[in-house]
XYZ file of C-alpha atoms in Angstrom:
113
model
C 0.000 0.000 0.000
C 1.578 3.240 -1.093
C -0.700 6.280 -0.976
C -0.263 8.685 -3.829
C 0.480 12.303 -3.095
C -1.029 13.221 -6.478
C -4.476 13.483 -4.869
C -3.396 16.392 -2.673
C -5.265 19.683 -2.588
C -2.651 21.185 -4.878
C -3.827 19.076 -7.838
C -5.972 21.526 -9.863
C -8.076 18.847 -11.575
C -9.183 16.980 -8.425
C -8.485 13.322 -7.826
C -6.379 11.347 -10.286
C -8.137 8.481 -12.033
C -6.230 5.838 -10.036
C -7.675 7.227 -6.788
C -11.325 6.986 -7.832
C -13.585 4.083 -6.769
C -14.509 3.285 -10.392
C -10.834 2.709 -11.263
C -10.865 -0.127 -8.709
C -14.114 -1.670 -9.998
C -16.635 0.018 -7.682
C -19.849 1.584 -8.971
C -19.874 5.112 -7.528
C -23.677 5.112 -7.282
C -24.361 1.586 -6.016
C -21.313 0.738 -3.915
C -20.603 3.869 -1.863
C -23.045 3.033 0.966
C -22.877 -0.749 0.798
C -21.469 -2.360 3.961
C -17.940 -3.670 3.520
C -16.961 -7.020 4.955
C -13.348 -7.000 6.041
C -12.229 -10.603 6.257
C -9.888 -11.509 9.068
C -8.935 -9.653 12.186
C -5.430 -8.571 11.275
C -4.136 -5.450 9.604
C -1.091 -7.359 8.391
C 1.082 -5.602 10.940
C 0.297 -2.163 9.550
C -0.677 0.553 11.995
C -2.886 3.587 11.484
C -6.268 3.721 9.754
C -6.058 0.148 8.400
C -5.644 -1.146 11.943
C -8.605 0.991 13.079
C -10.754 -0.406 10.231
C -10.263 -4.047 11.158
C -11.181 -3.277 14.784
C -14.403 -1.349 14.040
C -17.580 -3.148 15.100
C -20.079 -0.957 13.206
C -20.780 -1.463 9.505
C -18.151 0.261 7.388
C -18.983 1.703 3.971
C -16.752 2.619 1.066
C -17.921 6.229 1.501
C -16.672 6.240 5.116
C -13.284 4.836 4.114
C -12.847 7.250 1.204
C -13.894 10.275 3.261
C -11.359 9.441 5.955
C -8.548 8.704 3.506
C -9.254 11.897 1.562
C -9.201 13.940 4.796
C -5.883 12.347 5.657
C -4.095 12.258 2.310
C -5.720 14.955 0.164
C -5.536 17.975 2.453
C -2.930 20.684 2.688
C -0.603 18.696 4.972
C 1.679 16.129 3.366
C 3.920 13.547 4.979
C 6.159 11.241 2.969
C 7.202 8.073 4.754
C 6.872 5.144 2.351
C 10.536 5.448 1.354
C 11.530 4.369 4.873
C 12.561 0.699 4.866
C 12.102 0.062 8.592
C 8.482 -1.128 9.164
C 8.587 0.030 12.810
C 9.415 3.577 11.748
C 6.771 3.526 8.984
C 4.164 2.277 11.441
C 5.113 4.949 13.989
C 4.550 7.677 11.380
C 1.467 5.991 9.891
C -0.187 5.776 13.337
C 0.225 9.511 13.801
C -0.748 10.546 10.272
C -3.670 8.185 9.617
C -5.153 8.201 13.092
C -8.471 10.042 12.694
C -8.236 11.623 16.158
C -5.737 14.248 15.038
C -8.306 15.634 12.595
C -10.633 16.510 15.485
C -8.399 19.077 17.184
C -10.058 22.411 17.862
C -8.740 25.578 16.232
C -6.591 26.509 19.243
C -4.890 23.105 19.317
C -4.288 23.190 15.554
C -2.660 26.618 15.855
C -0.508 25.335 18.702
C 0.661 22.339 16.668
């Protein structure tokens, strides 16, 4: 899994084709609110949002996943870490970047950070 930075806010034409649901075989009208079944209980050792997904008990939809990933990877903040070969270091960064809790900081906390 290597997120693409080409979907960032700075791209004038929106999301690249390879980051759209239809590129991956999903129907953008029928599949967005369909419950996803995530087989297994392991994230494969990856930390961050993928780990959160496999632990969620409520139904998860493609729309929920895409909204979270777009908030994380397509905003004005960019973090490059996939070039790091050490999985422990990648997971440390991924936990802090993909963890949805950091998006909920109030304005004062965001200014502080």
